[in-house]
Amino acid sequence: MEERSNIERLVKRYGDALVRFAYCRTGNSAEAEDIAEDAFVALFLKNKTFENEAQERAYLFKTVANKCCDYHRRKTRAWVPLSDLENVLSFDGEAQAQAQCDNQTLYCHMQTLPAQYRQTLYLHYFEGFSVTEIAVVLHKNKKSVYNLLSRAKTALSALLKKEDFS
Protein backbone atom coordinates (compact mmCIF):
# COMPACT_ATOMS: atom_id res chain seq x y z
CA MET A 1 0.00 0.00 0.00
CA GLU A 2 2.87 2.35 0.81
CA GLU A 3 4.42 1.72 -2.63
CA ARG A 4 1.16 2.69 -4.30
CA SER A 5 0.90 5.97 -2.39
CA ASN A 6 4.55 6.70 -3.25
CA ILE A 7 3.88 6.16 -6.97
CA GLU A 8 0.74 8.33 -6.73
CA ARG A 9 2.82 11.07 -5.11
CA LEU A 10 5.41 10.85 -7.89
CA VAL A 11 2.72 10.92 -10.60
CA LYS A 12 1.16 14.04 -9.06
CA ARG A 13 4.53 15.74 -8.69
CA TYR A 14 6.18 14.83 -12.01
CA GLY A 15 3.48 13.41 -14.30
CA ASP A 16 2.66 16.54 -16.30
CA ALA A 17 6.29 17.59 -16.59
CA LEU A 18 7.33 14.15 -17.85
CA VAL A 19 4.54 14.14 -20.43
CA ARG A 20 5.59 17.60 -21.65
CA PHE A 21 9.23 16.51 -21.81
CA ALA A 22 8.31 13.36 -23.76
CA TYR A 23 6.09 15.43 -26.05
CA CYS A 24 8.97 17.80 -26.68
CA ARG A 25 11.06 14.82 -27.77
CA THR A 26 8.42 12.85 -29.71
CA GLY A 27 5.96 15.42 -31.06
CA ASN A 28 3.12 13.00 -30.31
CA SER A 29 0.86 13.67 -27.32
CA ALA A 30 -0.51 10.12 -27.04
CA GLU A 31 2.96 8.62 -27.29
CA ALA A 32 4.26 11.14 -24.74
CA GLU A 33 1.61 10.03 -22.23
CA ASP A 34 2.49 6.37 -22.83
CA ILE A 35 6.20 7.04 -22.38
CA ALA A 36 5.65 8.90 -19.11
CA GLU A 37 3.42 6.08 -17.88
CA ASP A 38 6.06 3.53 -18.86
CA ALA A 39 8.64 5.45 -16.83
CA PHE A 40 6.46 5.18 -13.72
CA VAL A 41 5.84 1.48 -14.36
CA ALA A 42 9.57 0.88 -14.72
CA LEU A 43 10.20 2.70 -11.45
CA PHE A 44 7.50 0.67 -9.72
CA LEU A 45 8.83 -2.64 -11.06
CA LYS A 46 12.39 -1.83 -9.99
CA ASN A 47 11.15 -0.81 -6.54
CA LYS A 48 13.94 1.77 -6.50
CA THR A 49 14.49 4.05 -3.52
CA PHE A 50 16.16 7.44 -3.61
CA GLU A 51 18.13 9.43 -1.10
CA ASN A 52 16.51 12.72 -2.08
CA GLU A 53 14.01 14.38 -4.38
CA ALA A 54 16.66 15.47 -6.89
CA GLN A 55 17.70 11.86 -7.48
CA GLU A 56 14.14 10.68 -8.04
CA ARG A 57 13.45 13.56 -10.43
CA ALA A 58 16.66 12.96 -12.40
CA TYR A 59 15.94 9.23 -12.56
CA LEU A 60 12.44 9.78 -13.98
CA PHE A 61 13.57 12.31 -16.57
CA LYS A 62 16.48 10.08 -17.60
CA THR A 63 14.10 7.13 -17.96
CA VAL A 64 11.77 9.21 -20.14
CA ALA A 65 14.71 10.39 -22.27
CA ASN A 66 15.77 6.78 -22.82
CA LYS A 67 12.24 5.68 -23.66
CA CYS A 68 11.97 8.53 -26.16
CA CYS A 69 15.13 7.23 -27.84
CA ASP A 70 13.46 3.83 -28.05
CA TYR A 71 10.40 5.48 -29.59
CA HIS A 72 12.52 7.15 -32.28
CA ARG A 73 14.17 3.85 -33.09
CA ARG A 74 10.74 2.36 -33.78
CA LYS A 75 9.03 5.21 -35.59
CA THR A 76 9.76 8.07 -37.91
CA ARG A 77 9.00 11.56 -36.68
CA ALA A 78 5.93 13.32 -38.10
CA TRP A 79 4.93 17.00 -38.01
CA VAL A 80 2.54 17.83 -35.19
CA PRO A 81 -0.39 20.16 -35.90
CA LEU A 82 -0.70 23.22 -33.68
CA SER A 83 -4.10 21.97 -32.46
CA ASP A 84 -2.34 19.12 -30.59
CA LEU A 85 -0.53 21.66 -28.44
CA GLU A 86 -3.78 22.51 -26.63
CA ASN A 87 -3.47 19.24 -24.70
CA VAL A 88 0.03 20.12 -23.52
CA LEU A 89 -0.02 23.89 -23.15
CA SER A 90 -3.43 24.66 -21.71
CA PHE A 91 -4.20 27.74 -19.65
CA ASP A 92 -7.35 28.86 -17.85
CA GLY A 93 -8.92 32.30 -18.12
CA GLU A 94 -9.24 34.99 -20.71
CA ALA A 95 -6.47 37.07 -19.14
CA GLN A 96 -3.98 34.43 -20.20
CA ALA A 97 -5.09 34.27 -23.84
CA GLN A 98 -2.15 36.34 -25.02
CA ALA A 99 0.25 34.30 -22.92
CA GLN A 100 -1.17 31.13 -24.47
CA CYS A 101 -0.70 32.52 -27.96
CA ASP A 102 2.87 33.59 -27.17
CA ASN A 103 3.67 30.23 -25.60
CA GLN A 104 2.24 28.34 -28.56
CA THR A 105 4.32 30.45 -30.93
CA LEU A 106 7.41 29.90 -28.83
CA TYR A 107 6.73 26.18 -28.47
CA CYS A 108 6.02 25.83 -32.19
CA HIS A 109 9.32 27.51 -33.01
CA MET A 110 11.11 25.28 -30.51
CA GLN A 111 9.79 22.24 -32.38
CA THR A 112 11.68 23.33 -35.50
CA LEU A 113 14.99 23.30 -33.63
CA PRO A 114 17.20 20.20 -33.61
CA ALA A 115 16.23 17.68 -30.93
CA GLN A 116 19.25 18.36 -28.71
CA TYR A 117 18.47 22.09 -28.64
CA ARG A 118 14.80 21.44 -27.84
CA GLN A 119 15.57 19.05 -25.02
CA THR A 120 18.16 21.30 -23.46
CA LEU A 121 15.95 24.40 -23.59
CA TYR A 122 12.96 22.51 -22.24
CA LEU A 123 14.81 20.98 -19.31
CA HIS A 124 16.53 24.23 -18.37
CA TYR A 125 13.74 26.78 -18.80
CA PHE A 126 10.53 24.79 -18.43
CA GLU A 127 11.64 22.31 -15.76
CA GLY A 128 14.33 24.38 -14.03
CA PHE A 129 17.06 21.76 -14.31
CA SER A 130 20.60 22.93 -13.62
CA VAL A 131 23.33 22.39 -16.20
CA THR A 132 24.70 19.54 -14.09
CA GLU A 133 21.29 17.83 -13.95
CA ILE A 134 20.81 18.24 -17.71
CA ALA A 135 24.24 16.71 -18.28
CA VAL A 136 23.19 13.63 -16.31
CA VAL A 137 19.83 13.28 -18.07
CA LEU A 138 21.25 13.73 -21.58
CA HIS A 139 24.49 11.80 -20.96
CA LYS A 140 26.68 14.80 -21.79
CA ASN A 141 29.36 16.74 -19.98
CA LYS A 142 28.61 20.18 -18.52
CA LYS A 143 30.61 22.04 -21.19
CA SER A 144 28.52 20.39 -23.91
CA VAL A 145 25.32 21.42 -22.13
CA TYR A 146 26.52 25.03 -21.86
CA ASN A 147 27.32 24.99 -25.58
CA LEU A 148 23.96 23.45 -26.45
CA LEU A 149 22.11 26.05 -24.38
CA SER A 150 23.99 28.88 -26.04
CA ARG A 151 23.44 27.56 -29.56
CA ALA A 152 19.79 26.75 -28.86
CA LYS A 153 19.08 30.25 -27.53
CA THR A 154 20.82 31.79 -30.55
CA ALA A 155 18.87 29.60 -32.98
CA LEU A 156 15.54 30.25 -31.26
CA SER A 157 16.23 33.96 -31.11
CA ALA A 158 16.95 34.02 -34.87
CA LEU A 159 13.67 32.19 -35.58
CA LEU A 160 11.70 34.59 -33.41
CA LYS A 161 13.31 37.63 -35.02
CA LYS A 162 12.24 36.37 -38.45
CA GLU A 163 8.64 36.46 -37.23
CA ASP A 164 9.15 39.78 -35.45
CA PHE A 165 8.18 38.11 -32.18
CA SER A 166 9.07 40.27 -29.19
PDB file of C-alpha atoms in Angstrom:
ATOM      1  CA  MET A   1       0.000   0.000   0.000  1.00  0.00           C
ATOM      2  CA  GLU A   2       2.869   2.350   0.809  1.00  0.00           C
ATOM      3  CA  GLU A   3       4.423   1.722  -2.629  1.00  0.00           C
ATOM      4  CA  ARG A   4       1.159   2.692  -4.304  1.00  0.00           C
ATOM      5  CA  SER A   5       0.904   5.969  -2.390  1.00  0.00           C
ATOM      6  CA  ASN A   6       4.546   6.701  -3.247  1.00  0.00           C
ATOM      7  CA  ILE A   7       3.876   6.161  -6.973  1.00  0.00           C
ATOM      8  CA  GLU A   8       0.739   8.329  -6.735  1.00  0.00           C
ATOM      9  CA  ARG A   9       2.819  11.070  -5.107  1.00  0.00           C
ATOM     10  CA  LEU A  10       5.406  10.855  -7.893  1.00  0.00           C
ATOM     11  CA  VAL A  11       2.722  10.923 -10.599  1.00  0.00           C
ATOM     12  CA  LYS A  12       1.159  14.039  -9.063  1.00  0.00           C
ATOM     13  CA  ARG A  13       4.530  15.737  -8.685  1.00  0.00           C
ATOM     14  CA  TYR A  14       6.179  14.829 -12.010  1.00  0.00           C
ATOM     15  CA  GLY A  15       3.482  13.413 -14.295  1.00  0.00           C
ATOM     16  CA  ASP A  16       2.661  16.539 -16.299  1.00  0.00           C
ATOM     17  CA  ALA A  17       6.293  17.587 -16.592  1.00  0.00           C
ATOM     18  CA  LEU A  18       7.335  14.154 -17.846  1.00  0.00           C
ATOM     19  CA  VAL A  19       4.543  14.143 -20.426  1.00  0.00           C
ATOM     20  CA  ARG A  20       5.586  17.596 -21.650  1.00  0.00           C
ATOM     21  CA  PHE A  21       9.230  16.508 -21.812  1.00  0.00           C
ATOM     22  CA  ALA A  22       8.313  13.364 -23.755  1.00  0.00           C
ATOM     23  CA  TYR A  23       6.093  15.433 -26.046  1.00  0.00           C
ATOM     24  CA  CYS A  24       8.974  17.797 -26.681  1.00  0.00           C
ATOM     25  CA  ARG A  25      11.064  14.824 -27.773  1.00  0.00           C
ATOM     26  CA  THR A  26       8.421  12.845 -29.714  1.00  0.00           C
ATOM     27  CA  GLY A  27       5.959  15.416 -31.056  1.00  0.00           C
ATOM     28  CA  ASN A  28       3.115  12.999 -30.309  1.00  0.00           C
ATOM     29  CA  SER A  29       0.862  13.672 -27.319  1.00  0.00           C
ATOM     30  CA  ALA A  30      -0.515  10.118 -27.044  1.00  0.00           C
ATOM     31  CA  GLU A  31       2.957   8.620 -27.290  1.00  0.00           C
ATOM     32  CA  ALA A  32       4.259  11.137 -24.738  1.00  0.00           C
ATOM     33  CA  GLU A  33       1.613  10.030 -22.234  1.00  0.00           C
ATOM     34  CA  ASP A  34       2.491   6.373 -22.832  1.00  0.00           C
ATOM     35  CA  ILE A  35       6.200   7.045 -22.377  1.00  0.00           C
ATOM     36  CA  ALA A  36       5.651   8.902 -19.106  1.00  0.00           C
ATOM     37  CA  GLU A  37       3.417   6.085 -17.881  1.00  0.00           C
ATOM     38  CA  ASP A  38       6.059   3.526 -18.859  1.00  0.00           C
ATOM     39  CA  ALA A  39       8.635   5.448 -16.826  1.00  0.00           C
ATOM     40  CA  PHE A  40       6.461   5.184 -13.716  1.00  0.00           C
ATOM     41  CA  VAL A  41       5.836   1.484 -14.359  1.00  0.00           C
ATOM     42  CA  ALA A  42       9.572   0.875 -14.725  1.00  0.00           C
ATOM     43  CA  LEU A  43      10.201   2.697 -11.455  1.00  0.00           C
ATOM     44  CA  PHE A  44       7.495   0.672  -9.718  1.00  0.00           C
ATOM     45  CA  LEU A  45       8.831  -2.637 -11.056  1.00  0.00           C
ATOM     46  CA  LYS A  46      12.390  -1.831  -9.990  1.00  0.00           C
ATOM     47  CA  ASN A  47      11.154  -0.809  -6.539  1.00  0.00           C
ATOM     48  CA  LYS A  48      13.940   1.765  -6.504  1.00  0.00           C
ATOM     49  CA  THR A  49      14.485   4.052  -3.525  1.00  0.00           C
ATOM     50  CA  PHE A  50      16.161   7.443  -3.612  1.00  0.00           C
ATOM     51  CA  GLU A  51      18.134   9.432  -1.098  1.00  0.00           C
ATOM     52  CA  ASN A  52      16.512  12.720  -2.077  1.00  0.00           C
ATOM     53  CA  GLU A  53      14.008  14.383  -4.376  1.00  0.00           C
ATOM     54  CA  ALA A  54      16.663  15.470  -6.892  1.00  0.00           C
ATOM     55  CA  GLN A  55      17.697  11.860  -7.480  1.00  0.00           C
ATOM     56  CA  GLU A  56      14.136  10.676  -8.044  1.00  0.00           C
ATOM     57  CA  ARG A  57      13.455  13.560 -10.426  1.00  0.00           C
ATOM     58  CA  ALA A  58      16.661  12.956 -12.399  1.00  0.00           C
ATOM     59  CA  TYR A  59      15.942   9.228 -12.562  1.00  0.00           C
ATOM     60  CA  LEU A  60      12.443   9.784 -13.979  1.00  0.00           C
ATOM     61  CA  PHE A  61      13.574  12.313 -16.574  1.00  0.00           C
ATOM     62  CA  LYS A  62      16.477  10.080 -17.605  1.00  0.00           C
ATOM     63  CA  THR A  63      14.097   7.127 -17.960  1.00  0.00           C
ATOM     64  CA  VAL A  64      11.766   9.206 -20.136  1.00  0.00           C
ATOM     65  CA  ALA A  65      14.712  10.387 -22.266  1.00  0.00           C
ATOM     66  CA  ASN A  66      15.774   6.775 -22.817  1.00  0.00           C
ATOM     67  CA  LYS A  67      12.236   5.682 -23.655  1.00  0.00           C
ATOM     68  CA  CYS A  68      11.973   8.528 -26.162  1.00  0.00           C
ATOM     69  CA  CYS A  69      15.133   7.234 -27.835  1.00  0.00           C
ATOM     70  CA  ASP A  70      13.465   3.827 -28.051  1.00  0.00           C
ATOM     71  CA  TYR A  71      10.402   5.482 -29.590  1.00  0.00           C
ATOM     72  CA  HIS A  72      12.524   7.148 -32.284  1.00  0.00           C
ATOM     73  CA  ARG A  73      14.172   3.849 -33.094  1.00  0.00           C
ATOM     74  CA  ARG A  74      10.743   2.361 -33.776  1.00  0.00           C
ATOM     75  CA  LYS A  75       9.030   5.212 -35.587  1.00  0.00           C
ATOM     76  CA  THR A  76       9.764   8.068 -37.915  1.00  0.00           C
ATOM     77  CA  ARG A  77       8.998  11.559 -36.678  1.00  0.00           C
ATOM     78  CA  ALA A  78       5.927  13.315 -38.101  1.00  0.00           C
ATOM     79  CA  TRP A  79       4.933  16.998 -38.010  1.00  0.00           C
ATOM     80  CA  VAL A  80       2.540  17.828 -35.192  1.00  0.00           C
ATOM     81  CA  PRO A  81      -0.385  20.163 -35.898  1.00  0.00           C
ATOM     82  CA  LEU A  82      -0.705  23.217 -33.677  1.00  0.00           C
ATOM     83  CA  SER A  83      -4.105  21.974 -32.465  1.00  0.00           C
ATOM     84  CA  ASP A  84      -2.343  19.120 -30.589  1.00  0.00           C
ATOM     85  CA  LEU A  85      -0.534  21.658 -28.436  1.00  0.00           C
ATOM     86  CA  GLU A  86      -3.775  22.514 -26.626  1.00  0.00           C
ATOM     87  CA  ASN A  87      -3.468  19.244 -24.703  1.00  0.00           C
ATOM     88  CA  VAL A  88       0.035  20.117 -23.519  1.00  0.00           C
ATOM     89  CA  LEU A  89      -0.025  23.886 -23.153  1.00  0.00           C
ATOM     90  CA  SER A  90      -3.427  24.656 -21.710  1.00  0.00           C
ATOM     91  CA  PHE A  91      -4.200  27.740 -19.650  1.00  0.00           C
ATOM     92  CA  ASP A  92      -7.347  28.863 -17.847  1.00  0.00           C
ATOM     93  CA  GLY A  93      -8.919  32.298 -18.118  1.00  0.00           C
ATOM     94  CA  GLU A  94      -9.239  34.989 -20.712  1.00  0.00           C
ATOM     95  CA  ALA A  95      -6.474  37.071 -19.140  1.00  0.00           C
ATOM     96  CA  GLN A  96      -3.977  34.428 -20.200  1.00  0.00           C
ATOM     97  CA  ALA A  97      -5.095  34.268 -23.839  1.00  0.00           C
ATOM     98  CA  GLN A  98      -2.146  36.344 -25.023  1.00  0.00           C
ATOM     99  CA  ALA A  99       0.254  34.296 -22.919  1.00  0.00           C
ATOM    100  CA  GLN A 100      -1.170  31.131 -24.470  1.00  0.00           C
ATOM    101  CA  CYS A 101      -0.699  32.522 -27.961  1.00  0.00           C
ATOM    102  CA  ASP A 102       2.869  33.587 -27.168  1.00  0.00           C
ATOM    103  CA  ASN A 103       3.670  30.228 -25.596  1.00  0.00           C
ATOM    104  CA  GLN A 104       2.235  28.344 -28.557  1.00  0.00           C
ATOM    105  CA  THR A 105       4.319  30.448 -30.928  1.00  0.00           C
ATOM    106  CA  LEU A 106       7.415  29.901 -28.826  1.00  0.00           C
ATOM    107  CA  TYR A 107       6.735  26.178 -28.475  1.00  0.00           C
ATOM    108  CA  CYS A 108       6.022  25.832 -32.192  1.00  0.00           C
ATOM    109  CA  HIS A 109       9.325  27.510 -33.014  1.00  0.00           C
ATOM    110  CA  MET A 110      11.107  25.283 -30.505  1.00  0.00           C
ATOM    111  CA  GLN A 111       9.787  22.237 -32.375  1.00  0.00           C
ATOM    112  CA  THR A 112      11.679  23.327 -35.504  1.00  0.00           C
ATOM    113  CA  LEU A 113      14.992  23.305 -33.634  1.00  0.00           C
ATOM    114  CA  PRO A 114      17.203  20.204 -33.607  1.00  0.00           C
ATOM    115  CA  ALA A 115      16.228  17.681 -30.930  1.00  0.00           C
ATOM    116  CA  GLN A 116      19.246  18.359 -28.711  1.00  0.00           C
ATOM    117  CA  TYR A 117      18.474  22.085 -28.639  1.00  0.00           C
ATOM    118  CA  ARG A 118      14.800  21.445 -27.841  1.00  0.00           C
ATOM    119  CA  GLN A 119      15.572  19.046 -25.024  1.00  0.00           C
ATOM    120  CA  THR A 120      18.164  21.302 -23.457  1.00  0.00           C
ATOM    121  CA  LEU A 121      15.951  24.397 -23.589  1.00  0.00           C
ATOM    122  CA  TYR A 122      12.963  22.506 -22.238  1.00  0.00           C
ATOM    123  CA  LEU A 123      14.813  20.978 -19.306  1.00  0.00           C
ATOM    124  CA  HIS A 124      16.531  24.234 -18.374  1.00  0.00           C
ATOM    125  CA  TYR A 125      13.739  26.782 -18.802  1.00  0.00           C
ATOM    126  CA  PHE A 126      10.527  24.793 -18.427  1.00  0.00           C
ATOM    127  CA  GLU A 127      11.641  22.312 -15.759  1.00  0.00           C
ATOM    128  CA  GLY A 128      14.327  24.384 -14.030  1.00  0.00           C
ATOM    129  CA  PHE A 129      17.061  21.764 -14.309  1.00  0.00           C
ATOM    130  CA  SER A 130      20.601  22.929 -13.617  1.00  0.00           C
ATOM    131  CA  VAL A 131      23.326  22.393 -16.201  1.00  0.00           C
ATOM    132  CA  THR A 132      24.698  19.542 -14.087  1.00  0.00           C
ATOM    133  CA  GLU A 133      21.293  17.830 -13.948  1.00  0.00           C
ATOM    134  CA  ILE A 134      20.815  18.243 -17.707  1.00  0.00           C
ATOM    135  CA  ALA A 135      24.244  16.709 -18.284  1.00  0.00           C
ATOM    136  CA  VAL A 136      23.190  13.629 -16.306  1.00  0.00           C
ATOM    137  CA  VAL A 137      19.827  13.278 -18.071  1.00  0.00           C
ATOM    138  CA  LEU A 138      21.250  13.731 -21.583  1.00  0.00           C
ATOM    139  CA  HIS A 139      24.495  11.798 -20.960  1.00  0.00           C
ATOM    140  CA  LYS A 140      26.677  14.801 -21.792  1.00  0.00           C
ATOM    141  CA  ASN A 141      29.361  16.743 -19.982  1.00  0.00           C
ATOM    142  CA  LYS A 142      28.611  20.179 -18.523  1.00  0.00           C
ATOM    143  CA  LYS A 143      30.611  22.044 -21.186  1.00  0.00           C
ATOM    144  CA  SER A 144      28.517  20.387 -23.913  1.00  0.00           C
ATOM    145  CA  VAL A 145      25.321  21.416 -22.133  1.00  0.00           C
ATOM    146  CA  TYR A 146      26.516  25.028 -21.856  1.00  0.00           C
ATOM    147  CA  ASN A 147      27.322  24.993 -25.582  1.00  0.00           C
ATOM    148  CA  LEU A 148      23.955  23.450 -26.453  1.00  0.00           C
ATOM    149  CA  LEU A 149      22.110  26.050 -24.379  1.00  0.00           C
ATOM    150  CA  SER A 150      23.995  28.881 -26.041  1.00  0.00           C
ATOM    151  CA  ARG A 151      23.437  27.557 -29.558  1.00  0.00           C
ATOM    152  CA  ALA A 152      19.791  26.747 -28.859  1.00  0.00           C
ATOM    153  CA  LYS A 153      19.083  30.245 -27.528  1.00  0.00           C
ATOM    154  CA  THR A 154      20.820  31.792 -30.553  1.00  0.00           C
ATOM    155  CA  ALA A 155      18.873  29.602 -32.983  1.00  0.00           C
ATOM    156  CA  LEU A 156      15.544  30.247 -31.257  1.00  0.00           C
ATOM    157  CA  SER A 157      16.233  33.964 -31.114  1.00  0.00           C
ATOM    158  CA  ALA A 158      16.949  34.023 -34.873  1.00  0.00           C
ATOM    159  CA  LEU A 159      13.667  32.188 -35.578  1.00  0.00           C
ATOM    160  CA  LEU A 160      11.705  34.589 -33.415  1.00  0.00           C
ATOM    161  CA  LYS A 161      13.311  37.634 -35.024  1.00  0.00           C
ATOM    162  CA  LYS A 162      12.244  36.369 -38.447  1.00  0.00           C
ATOM    163  CA  GLU A 163       8.636  36.459 -37.229  1.00  0.00           C
ATOM    164  CA  ASP A 164       9.146  39.784 -35.451  1.00  0.00           C
ATOM    165  CA  PHE A 165       8.179  38.109 -32.182  1.00  0.00           C
ATOM    166  CA  SER A 166       9.068  40.271 -29.188  1.00  0.00           C
TER     167      SER A 166
END
